[in-house]
XYZ file of C-alpha atoms in Angstrom:
392
model
C 11.440 16.510 -7.930
C 11.444 14.323 -11.009
C 14.961 14.141 -12.407
C 16.576 15.076 -9.082
C 18.532 12.874 -6.668
C 17.913 12.079 -3.001
C 20.982 10.408 -1.578
C 21.612 7.316 -3.719
C 18.148 7.487 -5.324
C 17.457 9.053 -8.723
C 13.804 10.165 -8.856
C 12.156 8.825 -12.022
C 8.419 9.483 -11.748
C 5.551 9.997 -9.320
C 3.443 6.978 -8.372
C 1.249 8.305 -5.566
C 0.342 11.376 -3.532
C -1.340 11.876 -0.159
C -1.861 14.466 2.534
C 1.433 13.723 4.280
C 3.746 12.574 1.507
C 4.352 11.958 -2.185
C 5.676 8.595 -3.372
C 8.108 8.390 -6.285
C 9.670 5.543 -8.219
C 13.443 5.921 -8.061
C 16.501 4.136 -9.398
C 19.224 3.034 -6.987
C 22.211 2.792 -9.275
C 24.719 1.175 -6.890
C 22.562 -1.973 -6.559
C 20.777 -1.664 -9.926
C 17.194 -1.706 -8.669
C 14.069 0.424 -8.540
C 12.666 1.506 -5.197
C 9.713 3.509 -3.905
C 10.736 6.745 -2.174
C 8.163 8.321 0.116
C 8.995 12.039 0.377
C 7.452 13.727 3.395
C 5.856 17.109 2.724
C 7.890 19.958 4.187
C 4.836 21.301 6.040
C 4.681 18.097 8.128
C 8.199 18.299 9.597
C 8.626 21.903 10.639
C 11.071 21.666 13.562
C 13.695 19.448 15.162
C 11.108 17.802 17.401
C 9.035 16.642 14.446
C 12.181 15.476 12.615
C 13.193 13.369 15.606
C 9.680 11.955 15.714
C 10.060 11.026 12.050
C 13.359 9.254 12.786
C 11.752 7.275 15.606
C 8.920 6.370 13.237
C 11.431 5.252 10.609
C 13.158 2.954 13.107
C 9.774 1.577 14.162
C 8.772 0.734 10.578
C 12.161 -0.676 9.634
C 12.058 -3.238 12.432
C 8.821 -4.805 11.117
C 9.798 -7.935 9.179
C 6.969 -10.050 7.799
C 6.346 -11.727 4.409
C 3.323 -9.491 3.803
C 4.632 -6.161 5.109
C 6.409 -4.039 2.503
C 10.043 -3.797 3.636
C 11.688 -0.464 4.389
C 15.242 -0.169 3.042
C 16.291 3.263 4.245
C 15.110 6.559 5.745
C 16.572 10.020 6.336
C 14.866 12.557 8.556
C 17.707 15.086 8.345
C 17.461 15.456 4.573
C 15.445 18.314 3.105
C 12.923 16.922 2.334
C 12.905 13.847 4.596
C 12.202 10.516 2.915
C 11.610 6.792 3.456
C 12.807 4.200 0.918
C 10.734 1.039 0.424
C 10.545 -1.917 -1.921
C 8.999 -0.999 -5.274
C 6.160 -3.171 -6.595
C 4.991 -2.588 -10.159
C 1.644 -4.261 -9.482
C 0.145 -1.195 -7.861
C -2.306 -0.875 -4.996
C -5.366 -2.908 -4.145
C -7.361 0.258 -4.917
C -6.152 0.101 -8.518
C -6.788 -3.652 -8.670
C -10.361 -3.183 -7.439
C -10.861 -0.716 -10.273
C -10.359 -3.580 -12.732
C -13.331 -5.568 -11.421
C -14.644 -7.693 -8.569
C -12.560 -10.638 -7.381
C -13.873 -14.189 -6.799
C -14.663 -14.921 -3.141
C -11.851 -17.460 -2.835
C -9.281 -14.907 -4.010
C -10.710 -12.302 -1.636
C -10.230 -14.844 1.146
C -6.605 -15.487 0.178
C -5.784 -11.780 0.053
C -7.631 -11.168 3.334
C -5.611 -13.884 5.077
C -2.309 -12.370 3.925
C -3.210 -8.876 5.132
C -4.597 -10.305 8.387
C -1.385 -12.194 9.129
C 0.632 -8.988 8.592
C -1.695 -7.041 10.884
C -1.556 -9.626 13.668
C 2.233 -9.578 13.486
C 2.308 -5.769 13.751
C -0.124 -5.861 16.675
C 2.115 -8.338 18.494
C 4.951 -5.825 18.084
C 2.786 -3.170 19.736
C 2.043 -1.318 16.493
C -1.423 -0.206 15.376
C -1.563 0.727 11.697
C -4.480 3.206 12.042
C -5.088 3.586 8.295
C -6.083 0.243 6.768
C -7.545 0.825 3.297
C -7.050 -0.514 -0.266
C -4.531 2.174 -1.239
C -2.245 1.054 1.597
C -2.078 -2.519 0.307
C 0.222 -3.310 -2.610
C -0.051 -6.428 -4.782
C 2.754 -8.114 -6.719
C 2.503 -9.897 -10.064
C 1.815 -13.247 -8.386
C -1.152 -11.851 -6.471
C 0.558 -11.524 -3.079
C -0.535 -8.653 -0.835
C 1.820 -6.360 1.093
C 0.692 -3.992 3.832
C 2.406 -0.618 3.693
C 2.331 2.935 5.040
C 2.775 2.640 8.763
C 3.548 6.366 8.604
C 0.888 7.200 11.200
C 1.449 4.135 13.348
C 1.855 4.515 17.097
C 3.078 2.275 19.858
C 0.220 0.749 21.831
C 2.339 0.442 24.957
C 3.654 3.689 26.367
C 2.306 7.180 26.201
C 4.658 8.517 23.539
C 2.779 9.345 20.363
C 4.574 9.112 17.028
C 2.287 11.535 15.250
C 1.751 15.237 15.764
C -1.002 16.458 18.032
C -4.081 17.787 16.260
C -3.293 15.796 13.121
C -6.094 13.706 11.576
C -5.156 10.070 11.985
C -6.759 7.753 9.477
C -9.220 7.977 6.611
C -12.863 8.825 7.500
C -14.396 6.159 5.255
C -12.518 3.391 7.111
C -12.301 4.782 10.671
C -13.518 2.770 13.618
C -16.056 4.513 15.892
C -13.516 4.891 18.714
C -10.947 6.297 16.301
C -13.466 8.825 14.993
C -14.231 9.918 18.560
C -10.548 10.384 19.365
C -10.510 7.646 22.006
C -7.575 5.409 22.889
C -7.390 2.580 20.347
C -5.757 -0.816 19.955
C -5.481 -3.415 17.193
C -9.253 -3.899 17.102
C -9.534 -0.529 15.350
C -7.524 -2.011 12.480
C -9.872 -5.030 12.442
C -12.835 -2.676 12.046
C -11.128 -0.956 9.109
C -10.347 -4.354 7.601
C -14.058 -5.162 7.865
C -14.919 -1.932 6.024
C -12.440 -2.811 3.275
C -13.933 -6.309 3.059
C -17.429 -4.823 2.649
C -16.113 -2.619 -0.165
C -14.401 -5.516 -1.944
C -17.563 -7.620 -1.812
C -20.072 -4.957 -2.860
C -18.043 -2.396 -4.825
C -19.307 0.386 -2.543
C -18.513 1.923 0.832
C -20.842 1.057 3.727
C -21.462 4.695 4.667
C -21.783 7.830 2.565
C -22.320 11.446 3.587
C -21.821 14.949 2.277
C -18.785 15.615 4.469
C -15.976 13.555 6.042
C -17.389 14.338 9.493
C -20.748 13.051 8.340
C -19.120 9.750 7.360
C -17.394 9.506 10.753
C -20.716 10.059 12.537
C -22.312 7.256 10.537
C -19.512 4.899 11.571
C -20.236 5.859 15.176
C -24.023 5.553 15.186
C -25.478 3.863 12.068
C -25.985 0.065 11.894
C -23.821 -1.973 9.534
C -25.596 -2.110 6.137
C -26.918 -5.442 4.897
C -24.205 -7.021 2.773
C -26.491 -9.292 0.749
C -28.873 -6.430 0.011
C -25.926 -4.594 -1.569
C -24.826 -7.722 -3.484
C -27.478 -10.479 -3.751
C -24.907 -12.924 -5.180
C -23.190 -13.222 -1.793
C -23.987 -15.989 0.693
C -26.069 -14.870 3.668
C -23.431 -16.244 6.032
C -21.077 -13.386 5.126
C -23.436 -10.853 6.712
C -22.571 -12.116 10.192
C -18.844 -12.027 9.418
C -18.831 -8.401 8.281
C -21.171 -7.267 11.066
C -18.894 -8.746 13.707
C -15.798 -7.192 12.130
C -17.566 -3.792 12.078
C -19.201 -4.016 15.497
C -19.447 -0.602 17.176
C -17.946 -1.874 20.443
C -14.361 -3.167 20.143
C -15.104 -6.026 22.568
C -17.727 -7.382 20.158
C -15.311 -7.675 17.218
C -12.947 -10.480 16.337
C -10.025 -10.681 18.733
C -7.468 -10.926 15.915
C -7.412 -10.214 12.202
C -6.761 -13.889 11.449
C -9.966 -14.808 13.316
C -11.794 -12.586 10.822
C -9.988 -14.210 7.862
C -10.769 -17.723 9.095
C -14.436 -16.827 9.674
C -14.684 -15.425 6.147
C -13.171 -18.516 4.530
C -15.407 -20.796 6.591
C -18.470 -18.796 5.503
C -17.755 -19.158 1.774
C -17.246 -22.896 2.140
C -14.307 -25.231 1.569
C -12.530 -25.216 -1.755
C -9.094 -26.350 -2.937
C -6.230 -23.879 -2.702
C -5.866 -22.396 -6.155
C -3.716 -19.834 -7.929
C -5.448 -16.423 -7.767
C -5.705 -16.221 -11.561
C -8.253 -13.388 -11.653
C -6.230 -11.283 -9.244
C -3.068 -11.929 -11.254
C -4.894 -10.928 -14.416
C -6.046 -7.656 -12.846
C -2.505 -6.982 -11.618
C -1.143 -7.552 -15.135
C -3.691 -5.098 -16.530
C -2.762 -2.533 -13.878
C 0.925 -2.904 -14.715
C 0.169 -2.548 -18.430
C -1.889 0.608 -17.836
C 0.933 2.118 -15.776
C 3.484 1.268 -18.461
C 1.319 2.799 -21.213
C 0.817 5.967 -19.174
C 4.538 6.174 -18.496
C 5.319 5.605 -22.173
C 2.940 8.406 -23.144
C 4.638 10.803 -20.715
C 8.145 9.871 -21.774
C 7.686 9.394 -25.511
C 10.811 10.484 -27.339
C 12.914 11.012 -24.213
C 16.279 9.285 -23.956
C 17.640 8.137 -20.607
C 20.765 6.447 -19.229
C 18.636 4.360 -16.831
C 18.012 0.718 -17.780
C 14.639 -0.413 -19.069
C 12.551 -2.489 -16.676
C 10.967 -5.670 -18.086
C 7.230 -6.051 -17.589
C 6.586 -8.781 -14.983
C 4.652 -11.784 -16.284
C 2.457 -13.353 -13.562
C 2.387 -17.116 -13.409
C -0.906 -18.646 -14.493
C -2.604 -15.349 -15.330
C -4.411 -14.763 -18.617
C -4.440 -11.129 -19.613
C -6.837 -9.910 -22.299
C -5.039 -8.198 -25.206
C -4.807 -4.436 -24.829
C -3.811 -1.777 -27.345
C -0.290 -0.535 -26.743
C 1.490 2.678 -27.577
C 4.346 0.954 -29.356
C 6.809 -1.865 -28.991
C 9.730 0.267 -27.874
C 10.971 -0.210 -24.328
C 10.060 2.511 -21.886
C 12.886 4.941 -21.095
C 13.430 5.637 -17.429
C 13.617 9.423 -17.195
C 10.177 10.983 -17.031
C 9.367 13.968 -19.225
C 6.581 15.741 -17.381
C 5.675 19.299 -16.585
C 7.469 18.824 -13.233
C 10.875 18.194 -14.836
C 13.564 20.256 -13.181
C 15.321 23.004 -15.169
C 18.436 21.645 -16.765
C 16.977 18.237 -17.690
C 17.453 17.823 -21.416
C 14.742 17.015 -23.959
C 14.978 16.752 -27.742
C 12.370 19.498 -28.027
C 14.471 21.804 -25.837
C 17.511 21.170 -28.030
C 15.507 22.154 -31.086
C 14.367 25.374 -29.396
C 17.938 26.163 -28.364
C 19.336 25.607 -31.871
C 16.561 27.677 -33.400
C 17.082 30.459 -30.863
C 20.814 30.587 -31.482
C 20.238 30.727 -35.226
C 17.879 33.697 -34.839
C 20.409 35.537 -32.637
C 23.231 34.930 -35.144
C 21.161 36.180 -38.083
C 20.081 39.252 -36.106
C 23.687 40.033 -35.164
C 24.868 39.763 -38.759
C 22.085 42.082 -39.838
C 23.111 44.681 -37.222
C 26.757 44.453 -38.309
C 25.817 44.917 -41.948
C 23.523 47.859 -41.168
C 26.150 49.624 -39.069
C 28.805 48.989 -41.688
C 26.594 50.604 -44.302
C 26.006 53.616 -42.063
C 29.649 53.759 -41.021
C 28.695 53.522 -37.362
C 30.149 51.474 -34.499
C 28.864 48.365 -32.772
C 27.001 48.992 -29.468
C 28.988 48.227 -26.307
C 27.792 45.976 -23.405
C 26.132 48.889 -21.616
C 23.926 49.918 -24.476
C 23.467 46.539 -26.195
C 20.325 44.343 -26.070
C 20.437 41.201 -23.882
C 18.950 38.017 -25.316
C 18.198 35.244 -22.783
C 17.212 31.632 -23.467
C 15.670 30.201 -20.258
C 15.334 26.586 -19.293
C 18.562 25.413 -20.910
C 22.125 25.131 -19.757
């Protein structure tokens, strides 16, 4: 889809892919901004019933307004393919940030509190996220977290389900026991998943591992919560109780709200002054730089009418120097193997010019040969067709 247009959105490049959708960065020319466009896979919405369900889901997501929930700008279930338009954040996901290194406990606590406040707000609106994990949390250049992807959310009140029957809801590594067993769930399932994510942030590993996704689900159902300090001896013992309560097998034994979990975590690590999350900001800057370098490598030598996007500079962050691919600004039109036919590249122009030159020389040779032999030029029925594909 790169190079194509969905409504007012010009698809620039791919930034994420999952089982239900692919997310692209797109340019909205009429307001001069970049957005994230989540394109739903055609296999998900196969009939009018599923399309209407998608539209109801879009209205549900769009009504959620919170400082730490990624805003939805637009959605269109009638388009082929259907899509949702959201705010674009260059900082990337918490999954990418965690790949840069482990965060200080105080910064983990700040991020946890932001996500927890967003979750509690959604729960008060009757919405259970059902898929809390690092890749569904985006981080901006200042280190602020934004919860996203309520695509498999459902209303707690009422029997109407917003997802298709028989569809796997959630990610096995983060599923609560009741979710893995297919039972009715509420916001406490999200608190369990938040506890799993907290364990991963503190230790760098998942609490349960198995050969198959079902094996992981069974461990969530029956195995005790692993010892946090055994996995990371640098952690205070008091955090063991926090994570164990968040990941209790019985929902009634967990924290009643996500903010209760966040407050318990911050109390366990001890008081400290509120500080700028400098390490998190540094990791975000590195993630942005890596994305820009990758994009520059893909689009090297490609011209584009889209404006260049300045690299955000986080306040207070110190980013180690990294090798770059050049000082030129990154053009906006991606040149990848997925580029649609008809999108121009300098290399394609060279091929076209070379091909035309060969055809002209060959034609002159035929004319000269026939003139020597006194023959006639072949007509359209008996002539040889020469096609140059991929250009217009």
